[in-house]
Coordinates of C-alpha atoms and ligand atoms in Angstrom, one line a residue:
X66 CA 41.6 89.5 78.8
X67 CA 39.6 88.1 81.7
X68 CA 37.8 90.5 84.0
X69 CA 40.2 89.5 87.2
X70 CA 43.3 90.6 85.3
X71 CA 41.8 94.1 84.7
X72 CA 41.0 94.4 88.5
X73 CA 44.6 93.3 89.1
X74 CA 45.9 96.3 87.3
X75 CA 43.6 98.6 89.1
X76 CA 44.8 97.3 92.4
X77 CA 48.4 98.0 91.3
X78 CA 47.7 101.6 90.2
X79 CA 46.1 102.5 93.5
X80 CA 48.7 100.9 95.4
X81 CA 51.3 103.1 93.5
X82 CA 49.4 106.3 93.9
X83 CA 49.2 105.8 97.7
X84 CA 52.8 106.2 98.1
X85 CA 53.6 109.3 95.8
X86 CA 57.4 109.3 95.0
X87 CA 59.5 112.6 95.0
X88 CA 60.1 114.0 91.6
X89 CA 63.7 112.7 91.9
X90 CA 62.6 109.3 92.3
X91 CA 60.5 109.7 89.1
X92 CA 63.7 110.5 87.2
X93 CA 63.8 114.4 87.7
X94 CA 67.0 116.0 86.9
X95 CA 68.7 119.4 87.2
X96 CA 68.4 120.0 83.7
X97 CA 64.5 119.8 83.7
X98 CA 64.7 122.4 86.6
X99 CA 66.5 124.9 84.6
X100 CA 64.0 124.4 81.8
X101 CA 61.2 124.7 83.9
X102 CA 62.5 127.8 85.5
X103 CA 61.9 129.4 82.1
X104 CA 58.1 128.8 82.4
X105 CA 56.2 131.7 83.8
X106 CA 52.6 130.2 83.9
X107 CA 51.6 130.5 87.4
X108 CA 49.9 127.5 89.2
X109 CA 51.6 124.8 87.0
X110 CA 53.3 121.7 88.0
X111 CA 55.7 119.1 86.4
X112 CA 54.8 115.5 85.8
X113 CA 56.1 112.5 84.2
X114 CA 54.2 110.8 81.5
X115 CA 53.3 107.2 82.4
X116 CA 51.3 106.5 79.3
X117 CA 49.2 108.3 76.6
X118 CA 45.9 107.5 75.1
X119 CA 44.1 109.6 72.3
X120 CA 45.4 112.9 73.6
X121 CA 45.0 112.1 77.3
X122 CA 48.1 111.6 79.4
X123 CA 48.4 109.7 82.6
X124 CA 50.9 111.4 84.8
X125 CA 53.0 111.0 87.9
X126 CA 53.7 114.1 89.9
X127 CA 54.9 114.8 93.4
X128 CA 51.3 114.9 94.8
X129 CA 50.4 111.6 93.2
X130 CA 48.9 110.4 89.7
X131 CA 46.8 112.7 87.5
X132 CA 45.5 113.0 84.1
X133 CA 45.8 115.7 81.7
X134 CA 44.6 116.6 78.3
X135 CA 46.7 117.6 75.3
X136 CA 45.3 120.7 73.8
X137 CA 44.8 121.1 70.0
X138 CA 47.6 123.7 69.9
X139 CA 50.1 120.8 70.9
X140 CA 48.2 118.0 69.1
X141 CA 48.5 120.0 65.8
X142 CA 52.2 120.6 66.4
X143 CA 54.9 118.5 64.5
X144 CA 54.8 114.9 65.8
X145 CA 58.2 115.2 67.4
X146 CA 56.9 117.9 69.9
X147 CA 54.0 115.8 71.1
X148 CA 54.3 114.2 74.6
X149 CA 55.2 110.5 74.8
X150 CA 55.9 108.0 77.6
X151 CA 58.8 109.3 79.8
X152 CA 58.4 112.8 78.8
X153 CA 58.4 115.6 81.6
X154 CA 55.4 117.9 80.9
X155 CA 54.2 121.2 82.4
X156 CA 50.6 120.9 83.5
X157 CA 47.9 123.3 84.7
X158 CA 46.0 121.0 87.0
X159 CA 42.3 120.7 86.7
X160 CA 39.6 121.5 89.4
X161 CA 38.8 118.6 91.5
X162 CA 38.4 115.4 89.6
X163 CA 38.8 117.3 86.3
X164 CA 41.8 116.4 84.1
X165 CA 44.6 119.0 83.8
X166 CA 45.8 120.7 80.6
X167 CA 49.3 120.2 79.1
X168 CA 51.1 123.4 78.8
X169 CA 54.3 122.0 77.2
X170 CA 56.8 119.4 77.1
X171 CA 60.2 119.9 78.7
X172 CA 63.3 119.4 76.6
X173 CA 64.3 115.7 76.3
X174 CA 67.5 114.4 77.5
X175 CA 67.4 111.2 75.3
X176 CA 64.8 109.6 73.0
X177 CA 64.0 106.4 71.3
X178 CA 62.7 107.3 67.8
X179 CA 61.8 105.5 64.8
X180 CA 60.8 106.5 61.4
X181 CA 57.2 107.0 60.8
X182 CA 55.2 104.1 59.3
X183 CA 54.6 103.8 55.6
X184 CA 55.8 106.7 53.4
X185 CA 55.9 109.1 56.3
X186 CA 59.2 111.0 56.6
X187 CA 59.0 112.3 60.1
X188 CA 60.8 110.7 63.0
X189 CA 58.4 109.4 65.5
X190 CA 59.5 109.6 69.1
X191 CA 58.1 106.7 71.1
X192 CA 59.9 107.2 74.5
X193 CA 61.7 110.0 76.1
X194 CA 64.2 110.4 78.7
X195 CA 65.4 107.0 78.8
X196 CA 68.8 106.2 80.4
X197 CA 69.3 102.5 79.5
X198 CA 67.8 100.5 76.8
X199 CA 67.4 96.7 77.2
X200 CA 67.5 95.4 73.7
X201 CA 65.5 92.2 74.2
X202 CA 66.0 89.2 71.8
X203 CA 65.2 85.5 72.3
X204 CA 67.8 82.9 72.1
X205 CA 65.3 80.6 70.3
X206 CA 64.1 81.0 66.7
X207 CA 63.9 84.7 67.1
X208 CA 67.7 85.0 67.4
X209 CA 68.8 87.3 64.6
X210 CA 72.1 89.4 64.6
X211 CA 71.0 91.7 61.9
X212 CA 68.0 92.7 63.8
X213 CA 70.1 93.1 66.9
X214 CA 72.5 95.4 65.0
X215 CA 69.4 97.5 64.0
X216 CA 68.1 97.9 67.4
X217 CA 71.5 98.9 68.7
X218 CA 71.6 101.7 66.2
X219 CA 68.2 103.0 67.4
X220 CA 69.3 102.8 70.9
X221 CA 72.6 104.7 70.5
X222 CA 71.0 107.1 68.1
X223 CA 68.7 108.5 70.9
X224 CA 71.5 108.9 73.4
X225 CA 70.7 106.1 75.7
X226 CA 73.0 103.2 76.8
X227 CA 72.0 99.7 75.3
X228 CA 72.4 96.4 77.2
X229 CA 71.6 93.4 75.1
X230 CA 69.2 91.0 76.9
X231 CA 69.1 87.5 75.5
X232 CA 65.9 85.8 76.8
X233 CA 64.7 82.4 76.8
X234 CA 67.8 80.9 78.1
X235 CA 65.7 77.7 78.9
X236 CA 65.1 77.3 75.1
X237 CA 68.7 77.8 74.1
X238 CA 70.8 74.7 72.9
X239 CA 74.0 76.7 72.9
X240 CA 73.5 79.9 75.1
X241 CA 77.3 80.5 75.3
X242 CA 77.6 80.4 71.5
X243 CA 74.7 82.9 71.1
X244 CA 76.1 85.1 73.7
X245 CA 79.6 85.3 71.8
X246 CA 77.9 85.9 68.5
X247 CA 75.9 88.8 70.1
X248 CA 78.9 90.1 71.7
X249 CA 80.7 90.3 68.3
X250 CA 78.2 92.6 67.0
X251 CA 77.4 94.6 70.1
X252 CA 80.3 97.2 69.6
X253 CA 80.8 97.2 73.4
X254 CA 77.3 97.2 74.8
X255 CA 77.0 94.5 77.5
X256 CA 75.3 91.3 76.7
X257 CA 73.5 89.1 79.3
X258 CA 71.4 86.0 79.0
X259 CA 68.6 85.0 81.4
X260 CA 65.1 83.2 81.3
X261 CA 62.4 85.9 82.1
X262 CA 59.8 83.1 82.3
X263 CA 61.8 81.0 84.9
X264 CA 63.4 83.9 86.5
X265 CA 66.6 82.3 85.8
X266 CA 69.9 84.6 85.9
X267 CA 67.6 87.6 86.3
X268 CA 70.1 89.0 88.9
X269 CA 72.4 89.9 85.9
X270 CA 70.2 92.9 85.3
X271 CA 70.9 94.2 88.8
X272 CA 73.9 96.5 87.8
X273 CA 71.5 98.3 85.2
X274 CA 68.4 98.8 87.6
X275 CA 69.5 101.8 89.3
X276 CA 66.8 103.8 91.4
X277 CA 65.5 106.9 89.6
X278 CA 67.1 105.7 86.3
X279 CA 64.8 104.8 83.4
X280 CA 65.1 101.7 81.4
X281 CA 63.1 101.1 78.1
X282 CA 62.7 97.7 76.7
X283 CA 62.8 97.2 72.9
X284 CA 62.7 94.2 70.8
X285 CA 60.3 92.3 68.4
X286 CA 56.7 91.2 69.8
X287 CA 57.1 87.8 71.6
X288 CA 60.5 88.1 72.9
X289 CA 59.6 88.3 76.6
X290 CA 59.6 92.1 77.5
X291 CA 56.4 92.0 79.4
X292 CA 57.3 88.8 81.1
X293 CA 60.6 90.2 82.0
X294 CA 58.9 93.3 83.5
X295 CA 56.5 91.3 85.5
X296 CA 59.5 89.0 86.8
X297 CA 61.3 92.2 87.8
X298 CA 58.1 93.7 89.4
X299 CA 57.4 90.5 91.3
X300 CA 53.8 90.3 90.2
X301 CA 51.8 90.9 87.0
X302 CA 52.0 94.6 85.9
X303 CA 52.4 94.1 82.2
X304 CA 50.3 92.0 80.0
X305 CA 52.0 89.3 78.3
X306 CA 51.4 87.1 75.1
X307 CA 50.1 88.0 71.7
X308 CA 46.5 87.5 72.3
X309 CA 46.2 89.7 75.3
X310 CA 48.1 92.5 73.7
X311 CA 45.7 92.5 70.9
X312 CA 42.8 92.7 73.3
X313 CA 44.5 95.7 74.8
X314 CA 43.6 97.9 72.0
X315 CA 39.8 97.1 71.8
X316 CA 39.3 97.6 75.6
X317 CA 39.4 100.5 77.9
X318 CA 42.8 100.2 79.5
X319 CA 42.8 103.7 81.1
X320 CA 44.8 102.3 84.2
X321 CA 47.3 100.7 81.9
X322 CA 50.8 102.4 82.7
X323 CA 53.7 101.9 80.4
X324 CA 56.2 103.4 82.8
X325 CA 56.3 101.6 86.0
X326 CA 58.3 101.9 89.2
X327 CA 60.0 98.8 90.5
X328 CA 60.4 98.0 94.1
X329 CA 64.1 98.8 93.8
X330 CA 63.2 102.3 92.5
X331 CA 64.2 101.9 89.0
X332 CA 61.7 103.0 86.2
X333 CA 60.7 100.6 83.4
X334 CA 59.1 101.5 80.2
X335 CA 57.1 98.7 78.3
X336 CA 55.7 100.4 75.3
X337 CA 53.9 98.5 72.7
X338 CA 55.0 101.1 70.2
X339 CA 58.5 100.1 70.7
X340 CA 58.2 96.7 69.3
X341 CA 58.8 97.5 65.7
X342 CA 61.6 99.7 64.8
X343 CA 61.9 100.0 61.1
X344 CA 63.6 102.2 58.4
X345 CA 65.3 105.1 60.0
X346 CA 67.7 108.0 59.5
X347 CA 70.1 107.6 62.3
X348 CA 73.6 108.5 61.3
X349 CA 75.0 109.0 64.7
X350 CA 73.5 105.5 66.0
X351 CA 74.8 103.9 62.9
X352 CA 78.3 105.2 63.4
X353 CA 78.3 104.1 67.0
X354 CA 76.9 100.6 66.4
X355 CA 79.3 99.9 63.6
X356 CA 82.3 101.7 65.1
X357 CA 84.6 98.8 64.2
X358 CA 83.8 99.5 60.5
X359 CA 84.2 103.2 61.0
X360 CA 87.5 102.6 62.5
X361 CA 88.7 100.4 59.7
X362 CA 87.5 103.2 57.2
X363 CA 90.0 105.6 58.8
X364 CA 92.6 103.4 57.2
X365 CA 91.1 103.6 53.6
X366 CA 93.5 105.3 51.0
X367 CA 90.7 107.8 49.9
X368 CA 88.8 109.9 52.4
X369 CA 85.6 109.4 50.5
X370 CA 86.0 105.7 50.0
X371 CA 82.7 103.9 49.6
X372 CA 84.3 100.4 50.4
X373 CA 83.2 98.9 47.2
X374 CA 86.0 98.7 44.8
X375 CA 88.3 101.4 45.5
X376 CA 92.1 100.5 45.7
X377 CA 93.5 100.7 49.3
X378 CA 90.3 100.1 51.0
X379 CA 91.0 99.0 54.5
X380 CA 87.4 97.8 55.1
X381 CA 87.4 95.4 52.1
X382 CA 90.9 94.2 53.1
X383 CA 89.4 93.3 56.6
X384 CA 86.5 91.3 55.0
X385 CA 89.0 89.6 52.7
X386 CA 91.3 88.6 55.7
X387 CA 88.3 87.4 57.8
X388 CA 88.7 90.3 60.4
X389 CA 85.4 91.7 59.6
X390 CA 82.4 89.5 59.2
X391 CA 81.1 89.8 55.6
X392 CA 77.4 89.7 56.6
X393 CA 77.9 92.3 59.2
X394 CA 79.5 94.4 56.6
X395 CA 76.8 93.7 54.1
X396 CA 74.1 94.8 56.6
X397 CA 76.1 98.1 57.5
X398 CA 75.9 98.9 53.7
X399 CA 72.2 98.2 53.7
X400 CA 71.4 100.4 56.5
X401 CA 73.6 103.1 55.2
X402 CA 71.6 103.0 51.8
X403 CA 68.3 102.9 53.6
X404 CA 69.3 105.9 55.6
X405 CA 70.5 107.8 52.5
X406 CA 67.1 107.1 50.8
X407 CA 65.4 108.3 54.1
X408 CA 67.3 111.5 54.1
X409 CA 66.4 112.2 50.5
X410 CA 62.8 111.7 51.2
X411 CA 63.1 114.0 54.2
X412 CA 64.6 116.6 52.0
X413 CA 61.8 116.5 49.4
X414 CA 59.3 116.8 52.3
X415 CA 61.2 119.8 53.6
X416 CA 61.1 121.6 50.2
X417 CA 57.4 121.0 49.8
X418 CA 56.8 122.3 53.2
X419 CA 58.6 125.4 52.4
X420 CA 56.8 125.8 49.1
X421 CA 53.4 125.3 51.1
X422 CA 54.4 128.0 53.7
X423 CA 55.2 130.6 51.0
X424 CA 51.9 129.9 49.2
X425 CA 50.2 130.7 52.5
X426 CA 52.0 133.8 52.9
X427 CA 51.3 135.1 49.4
X428 CA 47.7 134.2 49.9
X429 CA 47.6 136.3 53.1
X430 CA 49.4 139.2 51.3
X431 CA 46.7 139.2 48.7
X432 CA 44.0 139.3 51.4
X433 CA 45.9 142.3 53.2
X434 CA 47.3 144.3 50.5
X435 CA 47.9 147.2 52.7
X436 CA 49.9 145.3 55.1
X437 CA 53.5 145.6 55.1
X438 CA 55.5 142.4 55.0
X439 CA 59.1 143.7 55.1
Ligands
GDP651 N1 60.4 79.5 77.3 C1 60.5 80.9 77.6 N2 59.3 81.5 77.3 C2 59.3 82.9 77.4 C3 60.2 83.4 78.2 N3 60.0 84.9 78.4 C4 58.8 85.0 77.8 N4 58.4 83.7 77.2 C5 57.1 83.5 76.5 O1 57.1 84.2 75.2 C6 55.8 84.8 75.0 C7 55.8 86.3 74.7 O2 56.2 86.9 75.9 P1 55.9 88.5 76.3 O3 56.4 88.7 77.5 O4 54.3 88.9 76.0 O5 56.6 89.2 75.1 P2 56.6 90.7 74.5 O6 55.9 90.8 73.4 O7 58.0 90.9 74.2 O8 56.1 91.6 75.7 C8 54.8 84.4 76.3 O9 54.2 83.3 75.9 C9 56.0 84.0 77.2 O10 55.4 83.2 78.3 C10 61.4 82.7 78.6 O11 62.4 83.2 79.2 N5 61.4 81.3 78.2
MG652 MG1 54.7 92.9 75.7
ZN653 ZN1 87.2 101.7 52.1

């Protein structure tokens, strides 16, 4: 990253904090008011998380932007309880320039979650309070219907409404064909095509860019999420391209915001953590993303039909007759298997947690033999 670019992002943040938006403009809702009313810590305020770096949050509040530290009590809590971009947090502000202290996270309306990396069994929330998810995919070599299905499962599972954004229209030899193919697997989610780089057809997003509503962009690296955000913002607010994103990690990017407010008042989340969304346990999202198959399954002769070889299977019949695409069905089965495996791993982990807790209790009992535990 060249030095003038980092200056650029400084300028942007200053501009933004000069005009402090109301909490409503930042996405505040009635539900948060109700949750906050239960907090009895005097002198606290509510703020929205713009980004998070090593236990320090960059926040937007009614009085402007501020920073706050996440205390050990919260850092040591289960991962799902830790603040992420888009969250609303309760903060005790610091004196003068000192960062504030995060007291807690208000209950989330929606989430974008993925399964933890490697053998981790916990779900990792990567963004919160998202109304709309732009599922971004390139119409170039990146175009992949199976990946699209997977991303739609993730979007729906967290409670947000997905919109499929097919980018790189300028590189697509057959954009209408791509669009039709995407529509066939999108289970009712709108599908739009545009070129973020050229700004072509960008206005197709207007209906989804609503003031005070939050849009998160998900999709593989390189599909043009940051380019799209810059195009919508009208100037460079997000870093684009592989090389610079890698630079990002090595440098002090304290002014980098993942949640941005567009001139139209809509809120956008460009989170590097949302790039890869792998292996998950997302039953609700799976059912929604493949509602065509779930509907067919209602017509199977047996209630517990696995759609493999049972007589009277309506799903297999649909594949046979060409009403259901065989590769879509195969992918559905694959995701279902993945999910069952994930659930089994989670169960094992839950059992060992219980065992560990009891061990600790027994140890404590030995230490305090006179204490009553009933
Ligand atoms: N041809 C073309 N290239 C694009 C388009 N949108 C983005 N790109 C390029 O794709 C690369 C990755 O874009 P970036 O926005 O960083 O992707 P991200 O990883 O999803 O944030 C960059 O080189 C962009 O210039 C587009 O609509 N058309
Ligand atoms: Mg990017
Ligand atoms: Zn069946």
